[in-house]
C-alpha angles and dihedrals in degrees: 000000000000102000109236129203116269079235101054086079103066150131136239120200107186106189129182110197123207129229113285128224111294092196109138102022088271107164117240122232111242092185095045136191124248147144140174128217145173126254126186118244086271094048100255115149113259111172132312121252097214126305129211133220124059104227127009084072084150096058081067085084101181100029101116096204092056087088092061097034094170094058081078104091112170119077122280100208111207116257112240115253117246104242100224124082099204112111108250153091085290091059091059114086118214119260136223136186123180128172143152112260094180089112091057110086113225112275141116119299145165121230118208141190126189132186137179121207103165127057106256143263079066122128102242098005085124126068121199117185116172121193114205108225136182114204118202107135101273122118111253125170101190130182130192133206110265123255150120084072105310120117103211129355130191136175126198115191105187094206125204127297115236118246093025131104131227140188119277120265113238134178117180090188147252118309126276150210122208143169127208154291082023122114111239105219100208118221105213131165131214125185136159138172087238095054087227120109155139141219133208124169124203140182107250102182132339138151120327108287082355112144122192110205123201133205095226111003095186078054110101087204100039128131134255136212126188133194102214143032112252145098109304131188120204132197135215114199130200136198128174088177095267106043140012143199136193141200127195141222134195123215119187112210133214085346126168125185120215118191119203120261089203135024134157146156121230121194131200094211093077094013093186092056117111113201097200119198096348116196092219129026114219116200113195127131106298100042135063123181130222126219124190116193125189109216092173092102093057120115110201156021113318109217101162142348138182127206110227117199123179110224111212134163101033115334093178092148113160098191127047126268114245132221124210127162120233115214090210113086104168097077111121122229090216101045094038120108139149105286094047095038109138107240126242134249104259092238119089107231096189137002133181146143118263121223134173120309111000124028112192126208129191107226109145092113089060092034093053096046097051089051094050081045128036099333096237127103125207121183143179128204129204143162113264100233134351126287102044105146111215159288136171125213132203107265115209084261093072110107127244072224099071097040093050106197085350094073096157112169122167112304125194099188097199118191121217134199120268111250119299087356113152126243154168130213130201127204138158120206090213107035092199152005149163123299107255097031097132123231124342102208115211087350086126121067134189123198125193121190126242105019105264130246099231133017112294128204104212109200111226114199123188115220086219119017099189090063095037135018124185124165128283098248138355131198139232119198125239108271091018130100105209160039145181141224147181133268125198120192112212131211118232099177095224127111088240097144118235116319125211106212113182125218119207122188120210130182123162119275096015125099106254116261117208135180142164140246125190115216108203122233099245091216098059115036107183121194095203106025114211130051124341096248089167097080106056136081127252082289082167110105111270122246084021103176098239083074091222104090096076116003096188097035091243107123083210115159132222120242086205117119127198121233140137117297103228120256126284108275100024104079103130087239092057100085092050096052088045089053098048092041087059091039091053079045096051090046097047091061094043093057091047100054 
């Protein structure tokens, strides 16, 4: 047999859309947003051909994948804009998608294609148009009457050439969520012209130090069992003796999701404005959101967790977005604004650069730490320098609605310990303070879980002990759940800036805790560590579609700086209040006797 590219055996879907519905003055889109993609003969979601468009992933309302954005990995070349501005077919550029399908095993499909020309929530902004197809190797061009707003649709399979052989179909599956102690039974497909294939599954990536151990692995419908909570990747392998192919399926494991109770943008450009519940948080360089999240529900052991937020409209931000807790919860989404805004802890507890569709956040120290404290998590988010640019995330008060099956809220996906399993917390009441602050007696605290049998010496160790030092061990009695220990700030003399330092705790036969504690630069204390965004103007684009950059459409600034308020008991009208508090004393007494 003559070996052919997996590619070589391929399918092109041309597609031409019609003008949407204009009610409203709603602008359309001349660079518009579409994919196609391939369903099985009961709709579930197989792989994506190509999609085009590089941000308003969300508008595409019934693509399955949109929800996990980065799972596309080939390229999505922007589609030409049509250079007219005059609404009409001949504003509508032609549309091709072309993709290889030879990991796909025959069968009966459905192709899709889906485009949005209107900005949603729009009645009939989104186009759905699905091709029934039958695969079985042999070359087919159909093409379908138009409809559901598309002009003209073709699709040309290029089949299999006899006598050649191609590379084996796979499919490992769609992806899963699981709790332990519970068996996963995978659901892979093999499939080769020859009729003669294996199969082989493998762990790609998983926890740290994490194995997932199948029953069978060369059994395409085995079963799986993992170790730890956490994101895994698994691999199906095929192999017909001269080439393979592989797919790939990801299980989340002992996964919760958390969605925020509260959750705002303030703005210093009109720095008495309450958004309220926004329906999209823009951070630029003069607005930072707030999330509040409530862990108190939560049964079980945190180990990780990671923040998810869906970026819609924009999202071109060019400098990460920056985590810090903030140690007040009562604030109240629909009362904050600028100017009452809680201020941050000066650490940074995640940072990363947001794209389009999910931005991911590391946030299992801080996780880790509210659930072993209070239970409830309060964040700001900032952009890491100025200027940022901008980008604008769902809030909770975005509508499933307006998603449509993309309803992508908030989501805090928080990983829990498989069952008795043994673990330690960290976590520090305060989370910070000056160099050369003394002892902080009992500010650190180690949790085991569960309460151990006999006594256990649990080893603390300091990142950087020339910034921190905390005692070697520390124990925790027998029945009980918790100690505490000592931190001591040290002064280094030096105008180093604050320095996060991070303590882990270690004992035998328990899983590892870690937090962190900041120690201040006592040269530079900061009230609101990160960029001042205070003194500049509205530097977000105007008219940006998330409505919150600029309510009254001025791109005014604010001549308000931040700073630290001075210590109780030093303000420079202290001493004269004091004074004529003593003199209406004195006078009172006079006049009564």
């Amino acid at each position: 047999m003559v070996p052919v590219a997996q590619e070589e055996e391929g399918i092109t879907v041309r597609f031409h859309g019609s003008p949407g519905n204009l009610a409203g003055g709603v602008a359309q889109f001349l660079r518009h947003y579409s994919v196609v993609w391939i369903e099985d003969a009961w709709g579930q979601y197989v792989t994506t051909l190509q999609r085009f468009g590089d941000w308003y992933w969300y508008d595409l309302r019934q693509w399955h994948e949109a929800a996990d954005y980065d799972g596309v990995s080939a390229a999505t070349p922007a589609l030409p804009a049509p250079a007219c501005t005059v609404v009409g077919p001949s504003c509508w550029a032609p549309e091709t998608a072309t993709g290889s399908v030879t990991r796909i095993p025959d069968g009966t499909y459905q192709i899709v294609i889906e485009t949005s020309d209107l900005e949603l929530p729009v009645i009939g902004a989104t186009h759905v148009f699905r091709i029934p197809w039958i695969k079985n190797g042999t070359a087919q061009t159909l093409s379908p009457a138009a409809g559901q707003g598309f002009t003209s649709v073709s699709v040309d399979y290029t089949g299999r050439t006899p006598g050649s052989d191609y590379a084996p179909a796979v499919l490992a599956g769609n992806d899963r969520w699981i709790m332990l102690p519970a068996a996963l039974g995978l659901e892979g497909v093999l499939f080769d012209d020859e009729g003669v294939v294996t199969g082989a599954w493998e762990q790609v990536s998983g926890p740290a130090g994490g194995t997932a151990t199948f029953s069978d692995p060369a059994d395409p419908r085995t079963t799986v069992t993992f170790d730890a909570a956490g994101r895994w990747v698994l691999r199906l392998t095929a192999d017909d003796g001269t080439l393979t192919a592989f797919d790939e399926v990801t299980i989340w494991v002992n996964a919760v999701v958390v969605h925020p109770v509260a959750d705002t943008v303030v703005g210093s450009a009109y720095p008495t404005f309450n958004y309220g519940g926004a329906r999209n948080i823009n951070i630029n360089d003069t607005q930072i959101g707030y999330y509040r999240f409530d862990l108190t529900g939560i049964t079980g052991t945190p180990q990780a967790a990671v923040l998810r937020l869906a970026t819609v409209e924009g999202g071109f931000a060019t400098t990460p977005r920056e985590f810090r807790r903030v140690a007040d919860d009562t604030w109240d989404e629909l009362a904050m604004t600028w100017n009452n805004r809680p201020a941050p802890d000066p650490a940074v507890v995640a940072s990363a650069l947001p794209g389009g569709g999910w931005a991911e956040f590391d946030l299992g120290a801080a996780v880790i730490a509210e659930h072993a404290g209070d239970g409830v998590l309060s964040l700001q988010v900032r952009s890491a320098s100025t200027p940022g640019a901008w980008s604008i995330f769902a809030t909770k008060d975005r509508q499933p609605t307006e998603m449509g099956q993309h309803y992508a809220p908030p989501s805090l996906v928080i990983f829990l310990a498989p069952p008795d399993t043994q673990t330690l917390g960290v976590s520090f009441s305060p989370s910070s303070a000056y160099e050369g602050a003394g002892t902080l007696t009992g500010a650190g605290t180690v949790v085991a879980t569960p309460a151990p049998t006999t006594d256990l010496v649990i080893d603390l160790a300091s990142a950087d002990p020339g910034e921190l030092i905390v005692p070697a061990t520390v124990t925790i009695t027998a029945g009980t759940t918790s100690a505490t220990f000592d931190v001591s700030p040290v002064d280094d003399g030096l105008t180093d800036g604050n320095q996060p330092v991070t303590v882990t705790a270690t004992t035998a036969g328990y899983d590892p805790g870690a937090a962190v504690f900041t120690v201040l630069d006592d040269t530079d204390p900061v009230e609101d560590a990160g960029p001042d965004a205070d003194s500049g103007g509205d530097a977000g684009p105007d008219g940006s579609p998330d409505g919150t950059d600029d309510p009254t459409g001025d791109s005014g600034g604010c001549s308000c700086q931040a700073g630290t308020a001075p210590a109780s008991g030093t303000h420079p009208a202290g001493l004269p209040a004091l004074l004529l508090l003593l003199l209406a004393t004195a006078l009172v007494f006079r006049r009564r006797n």
